Amino acid sequence: DSGVTQTPKHLITATGQRVTLRCSPRSGDLSVYWYQQSLDQGLQFLIQYYNGEERAKGNILERFSAQQFPDLHSELNLSSLELGDSALYFCASSVDQDTAYEQYFGPGTRLTVT
Amino acid sequence: AQKVTQAQTEISVVEKEDVTLDCVYETRDTTYYLFWYKQPPSGELVFLIRRNSFDEQNEISGRYSWNFQKSTSSFNFTITASQVVDSAVYFCALSERAAGNKLTFGGGTRVLVKP
């Protein structure tokens, strides 16, 4: 158990809908990262937050947004869902935002868009 | 731009055989970190090791060992005396100091250990 929690574990929804994925980092970790794992694109970095502020953006679609709250939990919002958004979404956390720190991953949320 | 290549998509071995996973990376940064993660069939990503670009010492942890060679931009991973529980997908990843702490992953190598 990495100490990072993600809910829900599974999510099935229809095209055009909007969903929210939730992540709670390990105790003491200030930085949260979101990654998408799909068969087509592999594991891709989406976005990073550090202590409530956005720090880095990767290949995140405009339909997707995220935020980190004062209690450090984070939410990833996916809207106008398409079939291609079906993937495993991971949240990871690290102590700080620097490259020196390893990231610990949550169990992931498997999103299926039908 | 940073890039990680794992040329082997799948490796199948019989229990107790050694298996080596290749990882080749590209980066323009002089300060970077390399990682290996394991993804068992249950799906979670398990951190295995982190190396920084200034430390080329090989590392051994139980049946796992890592060989970092800057001259060939490689960070290979060997499982000695493999066990069925080693069956998983293994990912090599890179983070560059200049690009923050985001991880760039290779495509992964699926290891199947047969009894």
Coordinates of N, CA and C in Angstrom, one line a residue:
Chain A
D1 N 0.8 -1.2 0.0 CA 0.0 0.0 0.0 C 0.9 1.3 0.0
S2 N 0.7 2.1 -1.0 CA 1.6 3.3 -1.2 C 1.2 4.4 -0.3
G3 N -0.1 4.4 0.2 CA -0.6 5.5 1.1 C -1.3 6.5 0.3
V4 N -1.3 6.4 -1.1 CA -2.1 7.2 -1.9 C -3.5 6.6 -2.2
T5 N -4.5 7.3 -2.0 CA -5.9 6.7 -2.2 C -6.5 7.4 -3.4
Q6 N -7.3 6.6 -4.1 CA -8.0 7.1 -5.3 C -9.4 6.5 -5.2
T7 N -10.4 7.4 -5.5 CA -11.8 6.9 -5.7 C -12.4 7.6 -6.9
P8 N -13.4 6.9 -7.5 CA -13.7 5.5 -7.3 C -12.7 4.6 -8.0
K9 N -12.8 3.3 -7.7 CA -11.9 2.4 -8.3 C -12.2 2.1 -9.8
H10 N -13.5 2.0 -10.0 CA -14.0 1.8 -11.4 C -15.1 2.9 -11.7
L11 N -15.2 3.3 -12.9 CA -16.2 4.2 -13.3 C -16.7 3.9 -14.7
I12 N -17.9 3.7 -14.9 CA -18.5 3.5 -16.3 C -19.5 4.6 -16.6
T13 N -19.3 5.2 -17.7 CA -20.2 6.3 -18.0 C -20.3 6.4 -19.5
A14 N -21.2 7.3 -20.0 CA -21.5 7.4 -21.4 C -20.8 8.5 -22.0
T15 N -20.7 8.5 -23.3 CA -20.0 9.6 -24.1 C -20.8 10.9 -23.8
G16 N -20.1 12.0 -23.7 CA -20.7 13.3 -23.5 C -20.8 13.6 -22.0
Q17 N -20.7 12.7 -21.1 CA -20.8 12.9 -19.7 C -19.6 13.6 -19.1
R18 N -19.7 13.9 -17.8 CA -18.6 14.5 -17.0 C -18.4 13.7 -15.8
V19 N -17.2 13.5 -15.4 CA -16.9 12.7 -14.2 C -15.8 13.4 -13.4
T20 N -15.7 13.1 -12.1 CA -14.7 13.6 -11.3 C -14.0 12.5 -10.6
L21 N -12.6 12.5 -10.7 CA -11.8 11.5 -10.0 C -11.1 12.1 -8.9
R22 N -11.0 11.4 -7.7 CA -10.5 12.0 -6.5 C -9.3 11.3 -6.1
C23 N -8.3 12.1 -5.5 CA -7.1 11.5 -5.0 C -6.7 12.2 -3.7
S24 N -6.3 11.3 -2.8 CA -5.7 11.8 -1.5 C -4.2 11.4 -1.4
P25 N -3.3 12.3 -1.3 CA -1.9 12.0 -1.3 C -1.5 11.3 0.0
R26 N -0.3 10.8 0.0 CA 0.3 10.3 1.2 C 0.4 11.4 2.2
S27 N 0.3 11.0 3.5 CA 0.4 12.0 4.6 C 1.8 12.7 4.5
G28 N 1.7 14.0 4.4 CA 3.0 14.8 4.4 C 3.4 15.2 3.0
D29 N 2.8 14.6 1.9 CA 3.2 14.9 0.6 C 2.5 16.1 0.1
L30 N 3.2 17.0 -0.5 CA 2.6 18.3 -1.0 C 2.3 18.3 -2.5
S31 N 2.9 17.4 -3.2 CA 2.8 17.5 -4.6 C 2.0 16.3 -5.1
V32 N 1.1 16.6 -6.0 CA 0.2 15.6 -6.6 C 0.3 15.6 -8.1
Y33 N 0.3 14.4 -8.7 CA 0.5 14.3 -10.2 C -0.7 13.4 -10.7
W34 N -1.1 13.7 -11.9 CA -2.1 12.8 -12.6 C -1.5 12.3 -13.8
Y35 N -1.7 11.0 -14.0 CA -1.2 10.3 -15.2 C -2.4 9.5 -15.8
Q36 N -2.3 9.3 -17.1 CA -3.3 8.5 -17.9 C -2.5 7.3 -18.5
Q37 N -3.1 6.1 -18.3 CA -2.5 4.9 -19.0 C -3.6 4.4 -19.9
S38 N -3.3 4.4 -21.2 CA -4.2 3.8 -22.2 C -3.4 2.9 -23.1
L39 N -4.1 2.1 -23.8 CA -3.4 1.1 -24.7 C -2.7 1.9 -25.9
D40 N -3.3 3.0 -26.3 CA -2.8 3.7 -27.4 C -1.5 4.6 -27.0
Q41 N -1.7 5.3 -25.9 CA -0.6 6.3 -25.6 C 0.3 5.8 -24.5
G42 N 0.0 4.7 -23.9 CA 0.9 4.3 -22.8 C 0.6 5.1 -21.5
L43 N 1.6 5.3 -20.7 CA 1.5 6.1 -19.5 C 2.0 7.5 -19.8
Q44 N 1.1 8.4 -19.6 CA 1.4 9.8 -19.9 C 1.1 10.8 -18.8
F45 N 2.0 11.7 -18.6 CA 1.8 12.7 -17.5 C 0.7 13.7 -18.0
L46 N -0.2 14.0 -17.1 CA -1.2 15.0 -17.4 C -0.9 16.4 -16.8
I47 N -0.8 16.4 -15.4 CA -0.7 17.6 -14.7 C -0.1 17.4 -13.3
Q48 N 0.5 18.5 -12.8 CA 1.1 18.4 -11.5 C 0.6 19.6 -10.7
Y49 N 0.3 19.4 -9.4 CA 0.0 20.5 -8.4 C 1.0 20.4 -7.3
Y50 N 1.3 21.5 -6.8 CA 2.2 21.6 -5.6 C 1.5 22.5 -4.6
N51 N 1.1 22.0 -3.4 CA 0.6 22.9 -2.4 C -0.5 23.8 -2.9
G52 N -1.4 23.3 -3.7 CA -2.5 24.0 -4.2 C -2.3 24.7 -5.5
E53 N -1.1 24.8 -6.0 CA -0.9 25.5 -7.3 C -0.4 24.6 -8.4
E54 N -0.9 24.9 -9.6 CA -0.5 24.1 -10.7 C 1.0 24.4 -11.0
R55 N 1.7 23.3 -11.2 CA 3.2 23.4 -11.4 C 3.6 23.0 -12.8
A56 N 3.0 22.0 -13.4 CA 3.4 21.6 -14.7 C 2.2 21.0 -15.4
K57 N 2.2 21.1 -16.7 CA 1.2 20.5 -17.6 C 1.8 19.6 -18.6
G58 N 1.2 18.5 -18.8 CA 1.6 17.6 -19.9 C 0.6 17.6 -21.0
N59 N 0.3 16.4 -21.5 CA -0.6 16.2 -22.6 C -2.0 16.1 -22.1
I60 N -2.5 17.2 -21.4 CA -3.8 17.2 -20.9 C -4.8 17.9 -21.8
L61 N -5.9 17.3 -22.1 CA -6.8 17.9 -23.1 C -7.5 19.1 -22.4
E62 N -8.1 20.0 -23.2 CA -8.8 21.1 -22.7 C -10.1 20.7 -22.0
R63 N -10.6 19.6 -22.4 CA -11.8 19.0 -21.7 C -11.5 18.6 -20.3
F64 N -10.2 18.4 -20.0 CA -9.9 17.9 -18.7 C -9.4 19.1 -17.8
S65 N -9.7 19.1 -16.5 CA -9.1 20.1 -15.6 C -8.9 19.4 -14.3
A66 N -8.1 20.1 -13.5 CA -7.8 19.5 -12.2 C -7.6 20.6 -11.2
Q67 N -7.6 20.3 -9.9 CA -7.3 21.2 -8.9 C -6.8 20.5 -7.6
Q68 N -6.1 21.2 -6.8 CA -5.7 20.7 -5.5 C -6.2 21.6 -4.4
F69 N -6.9 21.0 -3.5 CA -7.6 21.7 -2.4 C -6.7 22.0 -1.2
P70 N -7.1 22.9 -0.3 CA -6.3 23.2 0.8 C -5.9 22.0 1.7
D71 N -6.7 21.0 1.7 CA -6.3 19.8 2.5 C -5.4 18.9 1.7
L72 N -5.0 19.3 0.5 CA -4.1 18.7 -0.4 C -4.7 17.6 -1.3
H73 N -5.9 17.2 -1.1 CA -6.5 16.2 -2.0 C -6.7 16.9 -3.3
S74 N -6.8 16.1 -4.3 CA -6.9 16.6 -5.7 C -8.0 15.9 -6.4
E75 N -8.6 16.7 -7.4 CA -9.6 16.1 -8.2 C -9.3 16.4 -9.7
L76 N -9.6 15.4 -10.5 CA -9.4 15.5 -11.9 C -10.8 15.4 -12.5
N77 N -11.2 16.5 -13.3 CA -12.5 16.5 -13.9 C -12.3 16.3 -15.4
L78 N -13.1 15.3 -15.9 CA -13.1 15.0 -17.3 C -14.5 15.3 -17.8
S79 N -14.6 16.1 -18.9 CA -15.9 16.4 -19.4 C -16.0 16.1 -20.9
S80 N -17.2 16.1 -21.4 CA -17.5 15.8 -22.8 C -16.8 14.5 -23.2
L81 N -17.0 13.5 -22.4 CA -16.2 12.3 -22.5 C -16.4 11.6 -23.9
E82 N -15.3 11.1 -24.4 CA -15.3 10.4 -25.6 C -14.8 9.0 -25.4
L83 N -15.1 8.1 -26.3 CA -14.7 6.7 -26.2 C -13.2 6.6 -25.9
G84 N -12.4 7.4 -26.5 CA -10.9 7.4 -26.4 C -10.4 7.8 -25.0
D85 N -11.3 8.3 -24.2 CA -10.9 8.7 -22.9 C -10.9 7.5 -21.9
S86 N -11.4 6.4 -22.4 CA -11.3 5.2 -21.6 C -9.9 4.9 -21.3
A87 N -9.5 4.8 -20.0 CA -8.2 4.5 -19.6 C -8.1 4.3 -18.1
L88 N -6.9 4.0 -17.6 CA -6.6 3.9 -16.2 C -6.0 5.3 -15.8
Y89 N -6.6 5.9 -14.8 CA -6.0 7.2 -14.4 C -5.4 7.1 -13.0
F90 N -4.1 7.4 -13.0 CA -3.3 7.3 -11.8 C -3.1 8.7 -11.2
C91 N -3.1 8.7 -9.9 CA -2.7 9.8 -9.1 C -1.4 9.4 -8.4
A92 N -0.4 10.3 -8.3 CA 0.8 10.0 -7.6 C 1.1 11.2 -6.7
S93 N 1.9 11.0 -5.6 CA 2.3 12.1 -4.8 C 3.7 12.0 -4.4
S94 N 4.3 13.1 -4.1 CA 5.7 13.1 -3.6 C 5.8 14.2 -2.6
V95 N 6.9 14.1 -1.8 CA 7.1 15.0 -0.7 C 7.1 16.5 -1.2
D96 N 7.9 16.7 -2.3 CA 8.1 18.0 -2.8 C 7.9 18.0 -4.3
Q97 N 8.2 19.1 -4.9 CA 8.0 19.2 -6.4 C 9.3 19.0 -7.1
D98 N 10.4 18.8 -6.4 CA 11.7 18.7 -7.0 C 11.9 17.3 -7.6
T99 N 12.7 17.2 -8.6 CA 13.0 15.9 -9.3 C 13.7 14.9 -8.3
A100 N 14.1 15.3 -7.2 CA 14.8 14.4 -6.3 C 13.9 13.4 -5.6
Y101 N 12.6 13.7 -5.7 CA 11.8 12.8 -4.9 C 11.0 11.9 -5.7
E102 N 10.9 10.6 -5.3 CA 10.2 9.6 -6.0 C 8.7 9.8 -5.8
Q103 N 7.9 9.4 -6.8 CA 6.5 9.5 -6.8 C 5.9 8.2 -6.4
Y104 N 4.9 8.2 -5.5 CA 4.2 7.0 -5.1 C 2.8 7.1 -5.7
F105 N 2.4 6.0 -6.3 CA 1.2 5.9 -7.1 C 0.0 5.3 -6.3
G106 N -1.1 5.9 -6.6 CA -2.3 5.3 -6.1 C -2.7 4.1 -6.9
P107 N -3.8 3.4 -6.5 CA -4.2 2.2 -7.2 C -4.9 2.4 -8.6
G108 N -5.2 3.7 -8.8 CA -5.8 4.0 -10.1 C -7.3 4.0 -10.1
T109 N -7.9 4.7 -11.1 CA -9.3 4.7 -11.4 C -9.5 4.3 -12.8
R110 N -10.2 3.1 -13.0 CA -10.4 2.7 -14.4 C -11.7 3.3 -14.9
L111 N -11.5 4.1 -15.9 CA -12.7 4.8 -16.5 C -13.0 4.1 -17.8
T112 N -14.3 3.7 -18.0 CA -14.8 3.1 -19.2 C -15.9 4.0 -19.7
V113 N -15.7 4.5 -20.9 CA -16.7 5.4 -21.6 C -17.4 4.5 -22.7
T114 N -18.7 4.4 -22.6 CA -19.4 3.6 -23.5 C -20.3 4.4 -24.5
Chain B
A1 N 14.0 17.1 -25.9 CA 12.8 16.5 -25.3 C 13.3 15.1 -24.7
Q2 N 12.7 14.8 -23.6 CA 13.0 13.5 -23.0 C 12.3 12.4 -23.6
K3 N 12.9 11.2 -23.6 CA 12.3 10.0 -24.2 C 12.9 8.8 -23.6
V4 N 12.1 7.8 -23.4 CA 12.5 6.5 -22.8 C 12.1 5.4 -23.7
T5 N 13.0 4.5 -24.0 CA 12.7 3.4 -24.9 C 12.9 2.1 -24.2
Q6 N 11.9 1.3 -24.2 CA 12.1 -0.1 -23.8 C 11.8 -1.0 -25.0
A7 N 12.8 -1.5 -25.6 CA 12.6 -2.2 -26.9 C 11.9 -3.5 -26.7
Q8 N 12.1 -4.1 -25.6 CA 11.5 -5.4 -25.4 C 10.0 -5.2 -24.9
T9 N 9.1 -5.7 -25.7 CA 7.7 -5.6 -25.3 C 7.2 -6.7 -24.3
E10 N 7.8 -7.9 -24.6 CA 7.4 -9.0 -23.7 C 8.6 -10.0 -23.6
I11 N 8.8 -10.5 -22.4 CA 9.8 -11.5 -22.2 C 9.2 -12.7 -21.4
S12 N 9.4 -13.9 -21.9 CA 8.9 -15.0 -21.2 C 10.1 -15.9 -20.7
V13 N 10.1 -16.3 -19.5 CA 11.1 -17.1 -18.9 C 10.5 -18.2 -18.0
V14 N 11.3 -19.2 -17.7 CA 10.9 -20.2 -16.8 C 11.5 -19.8 -15.4
E15 N 10.8 -20.2 -14.4 CA 11.2 -19.9 -13.1 C 12.6 -20.2 -12.8
K16 N 13.3 -19.4 -12.1 CA 14.7 -19.5 -11.7 C 15.7 -19.0 -12.8
E17 N 15.2 -18.7 -14.0 CA 16.0 -18.0 -15.0 C 16.2 -16.6 -14.6
D18 N 17.3 -16.0 -15.1 CA 17.6 -14.6 -14.9 C 16.9 -13.9 -16.1
V19 N 16.5 -12.6 -15.9 CA 15.9 -11.9 -17.0 C 16.4 -10.4 -16.8
T20 N 16.8 -9.9 -18.0 CA 17.3 -8.5 -18.0 C 16.4 -7.6 -18.9
L21 N 16.0 -6.5 -18.3 CA 15.1 -5.6 -19.0 C 15.9 -4.4 -19.5
D22 N 15.8 -4.0 -20.7 CA 16.6 -2.9 -21.3 C 15.9 -1.6 -21.2
C23 N 16.6 -0.5 -20.9 CA 16.0 0.8 -20.9 C 17.0 1.8 -21.5
V24 N 16.6 2.5 -22.5 CA 17.5 3.5 -23.1 C 16.8 4.8 -23.0
Y25 N 17.5 5.9 -22.6 CA 16.8 7.2 -22.5 C 17.5 8.2 -23.3
E26 N 16.8 9.3 -23.5 CA 17.3 10.5 -24.2 C 17.0 11.7 -23.4
T27 N 18.0 12.6 -23.1 CA 17.7 13.8 -22.4 C 18.8 14.8 -22.8
R28 N 18.5 16.1 -22.7 CA 19.5 17.1 -22.9 C 20.0 17.7 -21.6
D29 N 19.3 17.3 -20.5 CA 19.6 17.9 -19.2 C 20.8 17.1 -18.6
T30 N 21.5 17.8 -17.8 CA 22.7 17.1 -17.2 C 22.3 16.6 -15.8
T31 N 21.2 17.1 -15.3 CA 20.7 16.6 -14.0 C 19.3 15.9 -14.3
Y32 N 19.3 14.6 -14.0 CA 18.0 13.9 -14.3 C 18.0 12.7 -13.4
Y33 N 16.8 12.1 -13.3 CA 16.6 10.9 -12.5 C 16.0 9.8 -13.3
L34 N 16.4 8.6 -13.0 CA 15.8 7.4 -13.7 C 15.1 6.5 -12.6
F35 N 14.1 5.9 -13.1 CA 13.2 5.1 -12.2 C 12.8 3.8 -12.8
W36 N 12.5 2.9 -12.0 CA 11.8 1.6 -12.4 C 10.6 1.5 -11.6
Y37 N 9.5 1.1 -12.3 CA 8.3 0.8 -11.6 C 7.8 -0.5 -12.0
K38 N 7.1 -1.2 -11.1 CA 6.5 -2.5 -11.5 C 5.0 -2.4 -11.4
Q39 N 4.3 -3.0 -12.4 CA 2.9 -3.0 -12.5 C 2.4 -4.4 -12.5
P40 N 2.1 -5.0 -11.4 CA 1.6 -6.4 -11.4 C 0.2 -6.5 -12.0
P41 N -0.3 -7.7 -12.2 CA -1.7 -7.8 -12.8 C -2.8 -7.1 -12.1
S42 N -2.6 -6.8 -10.8 CA -3.6 -6.0 -10.1 C -3.7 -4.6 -10.5
G43 N -2.7 -4.1 -11.2 CA -2.8 -2.8 -11.8 C -2.1 -1.6 -11.2
E44 N -1.7 -1.7 -9.9 CA -1.0 -0.6 -9.3 C 0.4 -0.5 -9.7
L45 N 1.0 0.7 -9.6 CA 2.4 1.0 -10.0 C 3.2 1.0 -8.7
V46 N 4.2 0.1 -8.6 CA 5.0 0.0 -7.5 C 6.4 0.5 -7.7
F47 N 6.8 1.5 -6.9 CA 8.2 2.1 -7.1 C 9.2 1.1 -6.7
L48 N 10.3 1.0 -7.6 CA 11.4 0.0 -7.3 C 12.7 0.7 -7.0
I49 N 13.0 1.7 -7.8 CA 14.3 2.3 -7.6 C 14.4 3.7 -8.3
R50 N 15.2 4.6 -7.7 CA 15.5 5.9 -8.3 C 17.0 6.0 -8.4
R51 N 17.5 6.5 -9.5 CA 19.0 6.8 -9.6 C 19.1 8.3 -10.1
N52 N 20.1 9.0 -9.6 CA 20.3 10.3 -10.2 C 21.5 10.2 -11.2
S53 N 21.6 11.2 -12.1 CA 22.5 11.2 -13.2 C 24.0 11.3 -12.8
F54 N 24.2 11.6 -11.5 CA 25.6 11.7 -11.0 C 26.1 10.5 -10.3
D55 N 25.2 9.5 -10.2 CA 25.6 8.3 -9.5 C 25.5 7.1 -10.4
E56 N 26.6 6.6 -10.9 CA 26.6 5.5 -11.8 C 26.9 4.2 -11.1
Q57 N 26.9 4.2 -9.9 CA 27.1 2.9 -9.1 C 26.0 2.0 -9.4
N58 N 26.3 0.7 -9.7 CA 25.3 -0.3 -9.8 C 24.7 -0.6 -8.4
E59 N 23.4 -1.0 -8.4 CA 22.8 -1.3 -7.2 C 22.1 -2.6 -7.2
I60 N 22.2 -3.3 -6.0 CA 21.5 -4.6 -5.9 C 20.6 -4.5 -4.7
S61 N 19.4 -5.1 -4.9 CA 18.5 -5.2 -3.8 C 17.8 -6.5 -3.9
G62 N 18.3 -7.5 -3.1 CA 17.8 -8.8 -3.1 C 18.1 -9.5 -4.5
R63 N 17.0 -9.9 -5.1 CA 17.2 -10.5 -6.5 C 17.2 -9.5 -7.6
Y64 N 17.0 -8.2 -7.2 CA 17.0 -7.2 -8.3 C 18.3 -6.5 -8.3
S65 N 18.8 -6.1 -9.5 CA 20.0 -5.3 -9.7 C 19.8 -4.4 -10.9
W66 N 20.5 -3.3 -10.8 CA 20.4 -2.2 -11.8 C 21.7 -1.8 -12.3
N67 N 21.9 -1.6 -13.6 CA 23.1 -1.2 -14.2 C 22.9 0.1 -15.0
F68 N 23.5 1.2 -14.5 CA 23.3 2.5 -15.1 C 24.6 2.8 -15.8
Q69 N 24.5 3.1 -17.1 CA 25.7 3.5 -17.9 C 25.4 4.7 -18.7
K70 N 25.9 5.9 -18.2 CA 25.7 7.1 -18.9 C 26.3 7.1 -20.3
S71 N 27.4 6.4 -20.5 CA 28.0 6.4 -21.8 C 27.1 5.8 -22.9
T72 N 26.2 5.0 -22.5 CA 25.3 4.4 -23.5 C 23.8 4.8 -23.2
S73 N 23.6 5.7 -22.3 CA 22.3 6.2 -21.9 C 21.4 5.0 -21.6
S74 N 21.8 4.1 -20.8 CA 21.0 3.0 -20.5 C 20.9 2.8 -19.0
F75 N 19.8 2.2 -18.6 CA 19.6 1.9 -17.2 C 18.8 0.6 -17.1
N76 N 19.6 -0.5 -17.2 CA 19.0 -1.8 -17.3 C 18.7 -2.5 -16.0
F77 N 17.8 -3.4 -16.0 CA 17.3 -4.0 -14.7 C 17.3 -5.5 -14.9
T78 N 17.9 -6.2 -13.9 CA 18.0 -7.6 -14.0 C 17.3 -8.2 -12.8
I79 N 16.5 -9.2 -13.0 CA 15.9 -10.0 -12.0 C 16.6 -11.4 -12.0
T80 N 17.2 -11.7 -10.9 CA 18.0 -12.9 -10.8 C 17.1 -14.0 -10.2
A81 N 17.2 -15.2 -10.7 CA 16.4 -16.4 -10.2 C 14.9 -16.0 -10.1
S82 N 14.4 -15.7 -11.3 CA 13.0 -15.2 -11.3 C 12.0 -16.1 -10.7
Q83 N 10.9 -15.5 -10.2 CA 9.8 -16.3 -9.5 C 8.5 -15.9 -10.2
V84 N 7.5 -16.7 -10.1 CA 6.2 -16.4 -10.7 C 5.7 -15.1 -10.2
V85 N 6.0 -14.7 -9.0 CA 5.5 -13.4 -8.5 C 6.1 -12.2 -9.2
D86 N 7.2 -12.5 -9.9 CA 7.8 -11.4 -10.7 C 7.1 -11.0 -12.0
S87 N 6.1 -11.9 -12.3 CA 5.3 -11.6 -13.5 C 4.6 -10.3 -13.4
A88 N 4.9 -9.4 -14.3 CA 4.3 -8.0 -14.2 C 4.8 -7.3 -15.5
V89 N 4.3 -6.0 -15.6 CA 4.9 -5.1 -16.6 C 5.8 -4.2 -15.8
Y90 N 7.0 -4.0 -16.4 CA 8.0 -3.1 -15.7 C 8.2 -1.9 -16.6
F91 N 8.2 -0.7 -15.9 CA 8.3 0.5 -16.6 C 9.6 1.2 -16.2
C92 N 10.3 1.7 -17.1 CA 11.4 2.6 -16.9 C 10.9 4.0 -17.1
A93 N 11.4 5.0 -16.3 CA 10.9 6.3 -16.4 C 12.1 7.3 -16.1
L94 N 11.9 8.5 -16.6 CA 12.9 9.6 -16.6 C 12.3 10.9 -16.1
S95 N 12.9 11.6 -15.2 CA 12.5 13.0 -15.0 C 13.7 13.9 -15.1
E96 N 13.5 15.0 -15.7 CA 14.6 16.0 -15.9 C 14.4 17.1 -14.9
R97 N 15.5 17.6 -14.4 CA 15.4 18.7 -13.5 C 14.8 20.0 -14.1
A98 N 15.1 20.2 -15.4 CA 14.6 21.4 -16.1 C 13.1 21.3 -16.3
A99 N 12.6 20.1 -16.3 CA 11.2 19.9 -16.7 C 10.3 19.6 -15.5
G100 N 10.9 19.9 -14.3 CA 10.1 19.6 -13.1 C 10.1 18.1 -12.8
N101 N 9.2 17.7 -12.0 CA 9.2 16.3 -11.5 C 8.3 15.3 -12.3
K102 N 7.9 15.8 -13.5 CA 7.0 14.9 -14.3 C 7.8 13.7 -14.8
L103 N 7.2 12.5 -14.8 CA 7.8 11.3 -15.2 C 7.5 11.1 -16.7
T104 N 8.5 10.7 -17.5 CA 8.3 10.2 -18.9 C 8.6 8.7 -18.8
F105 N 7.6 8.0 -19.2 CA 7.7 6.5 -19.1 C 8.0 5.9 -20.4
G106 N 8.7 4.8 -20.4 CA 8.9 3.9 -21.6 C 7.6 3.1 -21.8
G107 N 7.6 2.4 -22.8 CA 6.4 1.6 -23.2 C 6.1 0.4 -22.3
G108 N 7.1 0.1 -21.5 CA 6.9 -1.1 -20.6 C 7.3 -2.4 -21.2
T109 N 7.8 -3.3 -20.4 CA 8.1 -4.7 -20.8 C 7.4 -5.6 -19.9
R110 N 6.6 -6.5 -20.6 CA 5.8 -7.5 -19.8 C 6.7 -8.7 -19.6
V111 N 6.8 -9.1 -18.4 CA 7.6 -10.3 -18.0 C 6.6 -11.3 -17.5
L112 N 6.8 -12.5 -18.2 CA 6.0 -13.6 -17.8 C 6.9 -14.7 -17.3
V113 N 6.7 -15.1 -16.0 CA 7.6 -16.1 -15.5 C 6.7 -17.4 -15.3
K114 N 7.1 -18.4 -16.0 CA 6.3 -19.7 -16.0 C 6.9 -20.6 -14.9
P115 N 6.0 -21.3 -14.3 CA 6.6 -22.3 -13.2 C 7.2 -23.5 -13.9

